[in-house]
PDB file of C-alpha atoms in Angstrom:
ATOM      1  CA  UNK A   1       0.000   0.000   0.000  1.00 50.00           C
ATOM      2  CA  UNK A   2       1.347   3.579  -0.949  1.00 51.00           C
ATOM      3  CA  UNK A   3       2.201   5.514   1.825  1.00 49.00           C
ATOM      4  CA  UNK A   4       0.243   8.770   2.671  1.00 51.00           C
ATOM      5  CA  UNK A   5       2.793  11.789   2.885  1.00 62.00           C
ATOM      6  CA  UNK A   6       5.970  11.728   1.066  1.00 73.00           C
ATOM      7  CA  UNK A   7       7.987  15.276   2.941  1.00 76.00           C
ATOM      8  CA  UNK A   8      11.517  15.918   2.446  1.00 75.00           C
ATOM      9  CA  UNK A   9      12.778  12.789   4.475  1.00 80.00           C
ATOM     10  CA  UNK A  10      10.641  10.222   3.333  1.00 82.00           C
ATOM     11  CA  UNK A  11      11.672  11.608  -0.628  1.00 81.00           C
ATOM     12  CA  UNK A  12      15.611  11.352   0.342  1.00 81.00           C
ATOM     13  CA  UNK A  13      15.320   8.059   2.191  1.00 87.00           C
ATOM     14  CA  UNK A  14      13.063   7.093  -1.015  1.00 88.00           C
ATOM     15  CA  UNK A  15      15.438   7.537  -3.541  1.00 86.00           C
ATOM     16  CA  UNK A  16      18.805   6.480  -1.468  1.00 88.00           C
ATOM     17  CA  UNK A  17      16.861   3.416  -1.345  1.00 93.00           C
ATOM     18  CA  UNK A  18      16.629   3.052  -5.176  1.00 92.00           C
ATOM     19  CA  UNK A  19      20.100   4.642  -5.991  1.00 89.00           C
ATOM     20  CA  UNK A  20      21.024   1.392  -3.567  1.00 91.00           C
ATOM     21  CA  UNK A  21      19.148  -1.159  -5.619  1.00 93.00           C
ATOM     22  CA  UNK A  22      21.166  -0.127  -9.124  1.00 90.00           C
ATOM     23  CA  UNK A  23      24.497   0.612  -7.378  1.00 87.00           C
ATOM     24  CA  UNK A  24      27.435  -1.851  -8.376  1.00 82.00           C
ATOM     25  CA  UNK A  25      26.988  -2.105 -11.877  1.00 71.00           C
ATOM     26  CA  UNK A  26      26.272   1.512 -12.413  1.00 82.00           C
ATOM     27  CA  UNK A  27      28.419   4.560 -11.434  1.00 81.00           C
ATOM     28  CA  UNK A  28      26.523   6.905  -9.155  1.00 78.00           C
ATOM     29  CA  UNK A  29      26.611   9.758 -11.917  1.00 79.00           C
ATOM     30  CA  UNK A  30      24.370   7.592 -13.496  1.00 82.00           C
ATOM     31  CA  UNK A  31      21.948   6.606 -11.273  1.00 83.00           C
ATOM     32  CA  UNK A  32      19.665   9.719 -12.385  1.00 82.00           C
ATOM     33  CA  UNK A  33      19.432   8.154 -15.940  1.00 85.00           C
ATOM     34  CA  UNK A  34      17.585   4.855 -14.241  1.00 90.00           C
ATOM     35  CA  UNK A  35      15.420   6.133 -11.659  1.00 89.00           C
ATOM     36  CA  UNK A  36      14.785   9.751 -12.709  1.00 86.00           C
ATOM     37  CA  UNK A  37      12.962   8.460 -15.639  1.00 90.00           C
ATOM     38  CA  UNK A  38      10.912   5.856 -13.502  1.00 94.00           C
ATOM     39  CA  UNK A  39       9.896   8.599 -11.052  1.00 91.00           C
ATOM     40  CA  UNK A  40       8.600  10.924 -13.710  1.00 90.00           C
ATOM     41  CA  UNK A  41       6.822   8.184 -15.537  1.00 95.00           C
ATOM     42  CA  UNK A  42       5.314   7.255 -12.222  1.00 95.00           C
ATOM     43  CA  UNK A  43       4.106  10.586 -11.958  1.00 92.00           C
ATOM     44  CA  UNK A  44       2.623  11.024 -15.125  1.00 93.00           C
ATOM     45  CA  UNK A  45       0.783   7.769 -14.354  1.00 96.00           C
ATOM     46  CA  UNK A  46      -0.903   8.595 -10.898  1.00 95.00           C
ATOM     47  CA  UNK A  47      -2.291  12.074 -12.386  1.00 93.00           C
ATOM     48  CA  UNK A  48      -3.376  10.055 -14.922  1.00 96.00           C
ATOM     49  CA  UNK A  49      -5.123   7.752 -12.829  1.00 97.00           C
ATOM     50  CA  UNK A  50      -6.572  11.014 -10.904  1.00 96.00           C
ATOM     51  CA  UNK A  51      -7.767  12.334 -14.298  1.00 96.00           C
ATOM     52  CA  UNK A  52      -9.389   9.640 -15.219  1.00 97.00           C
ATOM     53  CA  UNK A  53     -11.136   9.754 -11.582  1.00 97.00           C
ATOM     54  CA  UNK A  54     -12.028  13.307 -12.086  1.00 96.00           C
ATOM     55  CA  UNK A  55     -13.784  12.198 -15.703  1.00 97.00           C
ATOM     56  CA  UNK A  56     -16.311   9.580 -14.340  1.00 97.00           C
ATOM     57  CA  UNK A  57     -17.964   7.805 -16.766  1.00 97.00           C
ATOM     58  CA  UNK A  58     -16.429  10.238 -19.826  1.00 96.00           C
ATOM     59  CA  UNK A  59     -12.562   8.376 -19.091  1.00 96.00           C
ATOM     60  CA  UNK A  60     -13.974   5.578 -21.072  1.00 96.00           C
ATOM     61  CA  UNK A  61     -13.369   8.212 -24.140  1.00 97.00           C
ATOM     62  CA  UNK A  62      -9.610   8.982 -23.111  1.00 97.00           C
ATOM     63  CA  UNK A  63      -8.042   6.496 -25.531  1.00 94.00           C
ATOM     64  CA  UNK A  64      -9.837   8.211 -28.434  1.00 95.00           C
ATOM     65  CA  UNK A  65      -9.611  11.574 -26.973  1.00 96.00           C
ATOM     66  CA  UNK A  66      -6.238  12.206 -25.629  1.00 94.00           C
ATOM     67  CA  UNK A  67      -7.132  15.869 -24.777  1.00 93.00           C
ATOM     68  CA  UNK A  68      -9.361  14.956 -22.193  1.00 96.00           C
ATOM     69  CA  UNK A  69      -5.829  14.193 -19.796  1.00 95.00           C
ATOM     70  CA  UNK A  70      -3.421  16.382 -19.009  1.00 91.00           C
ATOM     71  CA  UNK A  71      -0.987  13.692 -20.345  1.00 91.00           C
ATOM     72  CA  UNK A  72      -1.977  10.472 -22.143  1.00 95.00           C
ATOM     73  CA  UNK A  73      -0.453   7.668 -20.932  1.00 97.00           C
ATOM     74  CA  UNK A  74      -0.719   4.587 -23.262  1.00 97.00           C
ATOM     75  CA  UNK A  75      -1.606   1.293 -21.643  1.00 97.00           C
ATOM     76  CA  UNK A  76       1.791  -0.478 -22.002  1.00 97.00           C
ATOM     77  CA  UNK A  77       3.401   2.201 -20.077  1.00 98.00           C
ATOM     78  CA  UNK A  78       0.873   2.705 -17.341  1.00 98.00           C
ATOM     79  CA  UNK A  79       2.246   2.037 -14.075  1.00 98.00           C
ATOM     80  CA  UNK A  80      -0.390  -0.369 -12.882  1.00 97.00           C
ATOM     81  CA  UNK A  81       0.479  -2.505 -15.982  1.00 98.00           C
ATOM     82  CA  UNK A  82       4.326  -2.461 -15.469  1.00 98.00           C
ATOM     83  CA  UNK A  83       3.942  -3.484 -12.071  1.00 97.00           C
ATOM     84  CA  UNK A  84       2.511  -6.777 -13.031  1.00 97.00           C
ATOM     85  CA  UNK A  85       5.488  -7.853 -14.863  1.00 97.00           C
ATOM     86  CA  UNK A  86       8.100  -9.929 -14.394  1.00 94.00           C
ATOM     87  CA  UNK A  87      10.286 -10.405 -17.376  1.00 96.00           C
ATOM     88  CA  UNK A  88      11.646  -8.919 -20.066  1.00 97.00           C
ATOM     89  CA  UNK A  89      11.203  -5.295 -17.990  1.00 98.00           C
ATOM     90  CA  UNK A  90      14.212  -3.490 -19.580  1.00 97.00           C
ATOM     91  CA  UNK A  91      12.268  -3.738 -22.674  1.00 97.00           C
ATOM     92  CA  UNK A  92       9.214  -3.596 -21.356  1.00 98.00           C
ATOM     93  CA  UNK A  93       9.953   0.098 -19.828  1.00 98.00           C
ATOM     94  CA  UNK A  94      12.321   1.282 -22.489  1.00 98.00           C
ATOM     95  CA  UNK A  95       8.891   1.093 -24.817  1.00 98.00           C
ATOM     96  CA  UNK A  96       6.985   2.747 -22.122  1.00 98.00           C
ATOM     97  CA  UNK A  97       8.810   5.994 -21.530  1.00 97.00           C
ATOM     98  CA  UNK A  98       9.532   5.962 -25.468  1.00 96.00           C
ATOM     99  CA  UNK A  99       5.356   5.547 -26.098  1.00 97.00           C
ATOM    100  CA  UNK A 100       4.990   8.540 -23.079  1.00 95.00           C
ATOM    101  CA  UNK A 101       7.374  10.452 -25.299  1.00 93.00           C
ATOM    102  CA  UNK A 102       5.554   9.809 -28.331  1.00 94.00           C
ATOM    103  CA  UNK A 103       1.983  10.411 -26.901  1.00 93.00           C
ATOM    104  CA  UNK A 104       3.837  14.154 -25.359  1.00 88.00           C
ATOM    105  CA  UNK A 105       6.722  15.439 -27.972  1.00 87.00           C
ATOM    106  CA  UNK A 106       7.568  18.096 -25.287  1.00 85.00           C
ATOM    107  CA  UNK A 107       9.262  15.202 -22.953  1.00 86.00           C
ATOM    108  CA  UNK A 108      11.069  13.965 -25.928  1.00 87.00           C
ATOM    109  CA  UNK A 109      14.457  14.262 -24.523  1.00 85.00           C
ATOM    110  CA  UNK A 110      13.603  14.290 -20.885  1.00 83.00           C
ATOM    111  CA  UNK A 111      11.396  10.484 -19.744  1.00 88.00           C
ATOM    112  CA  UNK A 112      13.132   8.897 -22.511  1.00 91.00           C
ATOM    113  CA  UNK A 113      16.725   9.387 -22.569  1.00 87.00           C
ATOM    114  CA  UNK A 114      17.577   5.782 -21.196  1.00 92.00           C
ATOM    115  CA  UNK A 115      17.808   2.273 -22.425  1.00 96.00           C
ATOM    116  CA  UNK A 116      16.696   0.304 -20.179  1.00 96.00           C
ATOM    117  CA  UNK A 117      17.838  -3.397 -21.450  1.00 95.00           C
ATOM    118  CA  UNK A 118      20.925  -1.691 -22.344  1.00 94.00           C
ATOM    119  CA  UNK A 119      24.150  -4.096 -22.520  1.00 93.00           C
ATOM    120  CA  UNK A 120      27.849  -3.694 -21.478  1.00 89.00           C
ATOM    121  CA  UNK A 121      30.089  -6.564 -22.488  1.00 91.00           C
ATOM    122  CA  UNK A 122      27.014  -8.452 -23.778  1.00 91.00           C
ATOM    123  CA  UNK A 123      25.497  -8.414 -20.346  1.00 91.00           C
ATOM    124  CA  UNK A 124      22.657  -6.610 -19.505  1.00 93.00           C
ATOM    125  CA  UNK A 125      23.488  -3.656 -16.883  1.00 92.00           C
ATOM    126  CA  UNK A 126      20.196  -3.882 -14.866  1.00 93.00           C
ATOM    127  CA  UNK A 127      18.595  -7.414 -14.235  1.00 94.00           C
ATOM    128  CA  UNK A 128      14.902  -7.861 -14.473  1.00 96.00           C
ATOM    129  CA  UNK A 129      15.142  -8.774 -10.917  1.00 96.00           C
ATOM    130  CA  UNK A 130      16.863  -4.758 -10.472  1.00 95.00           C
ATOM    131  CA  UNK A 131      14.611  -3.449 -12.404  1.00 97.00           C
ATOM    132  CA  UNK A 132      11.679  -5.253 -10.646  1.00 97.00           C
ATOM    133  CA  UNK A 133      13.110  -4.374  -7.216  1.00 97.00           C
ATOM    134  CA  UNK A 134      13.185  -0.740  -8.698  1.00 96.00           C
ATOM    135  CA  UNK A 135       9.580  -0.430  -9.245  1.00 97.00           C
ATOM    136  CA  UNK A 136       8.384  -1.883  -6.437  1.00 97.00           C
ATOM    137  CA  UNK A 137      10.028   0.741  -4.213  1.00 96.00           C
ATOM    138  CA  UNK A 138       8.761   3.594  -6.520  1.00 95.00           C
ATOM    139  CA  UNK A 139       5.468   1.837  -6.000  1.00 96.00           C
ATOM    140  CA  UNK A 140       5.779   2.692  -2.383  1.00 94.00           C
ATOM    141  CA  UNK A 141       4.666   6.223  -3.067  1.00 92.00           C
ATOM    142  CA  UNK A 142       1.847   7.940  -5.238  1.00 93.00           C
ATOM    143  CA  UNK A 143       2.630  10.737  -6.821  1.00 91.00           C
ATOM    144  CA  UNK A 144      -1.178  11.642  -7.762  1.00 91.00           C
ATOM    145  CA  UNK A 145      -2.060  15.265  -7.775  1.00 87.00           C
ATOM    146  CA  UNK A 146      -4.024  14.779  -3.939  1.00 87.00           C
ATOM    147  CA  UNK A 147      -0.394  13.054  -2.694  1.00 86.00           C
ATOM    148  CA  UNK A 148       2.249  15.999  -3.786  1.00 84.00           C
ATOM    149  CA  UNK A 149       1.906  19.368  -4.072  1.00 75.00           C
ATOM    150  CA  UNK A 150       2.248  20.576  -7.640  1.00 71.00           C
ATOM    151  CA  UNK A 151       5.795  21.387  -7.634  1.00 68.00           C
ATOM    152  CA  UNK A 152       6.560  19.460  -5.028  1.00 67.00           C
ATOM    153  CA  UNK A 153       8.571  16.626  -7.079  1.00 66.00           C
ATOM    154  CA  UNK A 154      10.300  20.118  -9.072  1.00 66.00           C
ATOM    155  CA  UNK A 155      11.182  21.637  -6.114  1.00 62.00           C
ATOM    156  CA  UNK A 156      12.780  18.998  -3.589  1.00 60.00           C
ATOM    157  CA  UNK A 157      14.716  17.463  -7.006  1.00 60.00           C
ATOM    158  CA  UNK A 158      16.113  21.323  -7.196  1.00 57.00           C
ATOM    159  CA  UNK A 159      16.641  21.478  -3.721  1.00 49.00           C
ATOM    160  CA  UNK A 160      18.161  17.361  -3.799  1.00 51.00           C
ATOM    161  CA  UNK A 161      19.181  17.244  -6.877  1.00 54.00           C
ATOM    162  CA  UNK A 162      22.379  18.677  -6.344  1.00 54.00           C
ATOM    163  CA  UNK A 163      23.302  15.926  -3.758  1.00 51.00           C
ATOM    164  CA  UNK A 164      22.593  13.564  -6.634  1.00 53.00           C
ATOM    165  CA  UNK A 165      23.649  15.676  -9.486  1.00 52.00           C
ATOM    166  CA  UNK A 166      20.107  15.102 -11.021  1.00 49.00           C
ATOM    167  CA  UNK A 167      19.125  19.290 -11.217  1.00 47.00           C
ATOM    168  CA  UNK A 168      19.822  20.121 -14.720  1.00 49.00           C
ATOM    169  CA  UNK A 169      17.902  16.040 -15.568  1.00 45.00           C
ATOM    170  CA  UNK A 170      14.521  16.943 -13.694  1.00 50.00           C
ATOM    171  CA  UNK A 171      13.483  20.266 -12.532  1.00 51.00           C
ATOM    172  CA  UNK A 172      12.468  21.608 -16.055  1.00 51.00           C
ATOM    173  CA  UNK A 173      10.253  18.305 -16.968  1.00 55.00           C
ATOM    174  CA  UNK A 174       8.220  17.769 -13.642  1.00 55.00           C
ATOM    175  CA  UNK A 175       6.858  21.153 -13.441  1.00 54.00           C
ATOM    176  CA  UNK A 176       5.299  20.411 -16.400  1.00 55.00           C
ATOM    177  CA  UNK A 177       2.834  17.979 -14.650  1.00 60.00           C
TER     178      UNK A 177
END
């Protein structure tokens, strides 16, 4: 069950824990590659859920109507769906933040700028058993619109981010939700 209040601590302690899950075979520089894209994607997928909430019985027009959400999240990236999973997940959420980027041009650049099933001497750098680890500890947390302020994610990654060199990676893209 998510919790109820994510402050300042709970948010560092959050993403220590996930920068611990990847560390060994990635350098810490790079942990804001893996997770930063996760985080936003989980984002954009609780507001979804709350906008399809808000809609009622009209949500059941969303997937032919994309305008009706602030940001249309196709099915295959939805965070309820990745969840589920248990193989193939560097695929699996390499075509979801690519799909989110497709579905919103303006985060070209920003959700998608990581491979996940990316390989390094023929071996891939996150397991699915990372990977799977990795979401369920983002799953810890909703991220809807009733559960964060609306800059909160913008603002503690500005005011974090330079801890965990992620500033320049985030800020810009989450204020957008």
């Amino acid at each position: 069950m998510p919790a109820a209040v994510l402050d300042i601590s709970a948010l560092e302690s959050w993403l220590w824990e996930a920068a611990c899950i990847i560390r060994g075979p990635i350098d810490a520089p790079k942990f804001k590659d893996y997770i930063l894209p996760l985080i936003f994607l989980k984002r954009l997928s609780d507001v979804y859920e709350d906008d399809l909430e808000r809609l009622g019985p009209s949500s059941r027009f969303v997937d032919q109507d994309h305008k009706l959400v602030r940001f249309y999240v196709p099915p295959g990236a939805r965070w309820s769906y990745l969840q589920q999973q248990t193989t193939a997940l560097g695929e699996l959420l390499t075509d979801a933040v690519r799909a989110v980027s497709r579905e919103s041009p303006r985060l070209h650049g920003v959700i998608d700028i990581k491979d996940f099933n990316e390989t390094a001497a023929g071996q891939r750098i996150l397991s699915d058993d990372q990977l799977r680890a990795l979401i369920q500890l983002l799953s810890q947390h909703r991220l809807g619109l009733k559960d964060v302020g609306p800059d909160f994610l913008g603002r503690e990654f500005g005011w974090l981010g330079p801890a965990f060199g992620w500033r320049s990676a985030f800020s810009a893209a989450i204020d957008a939700v």
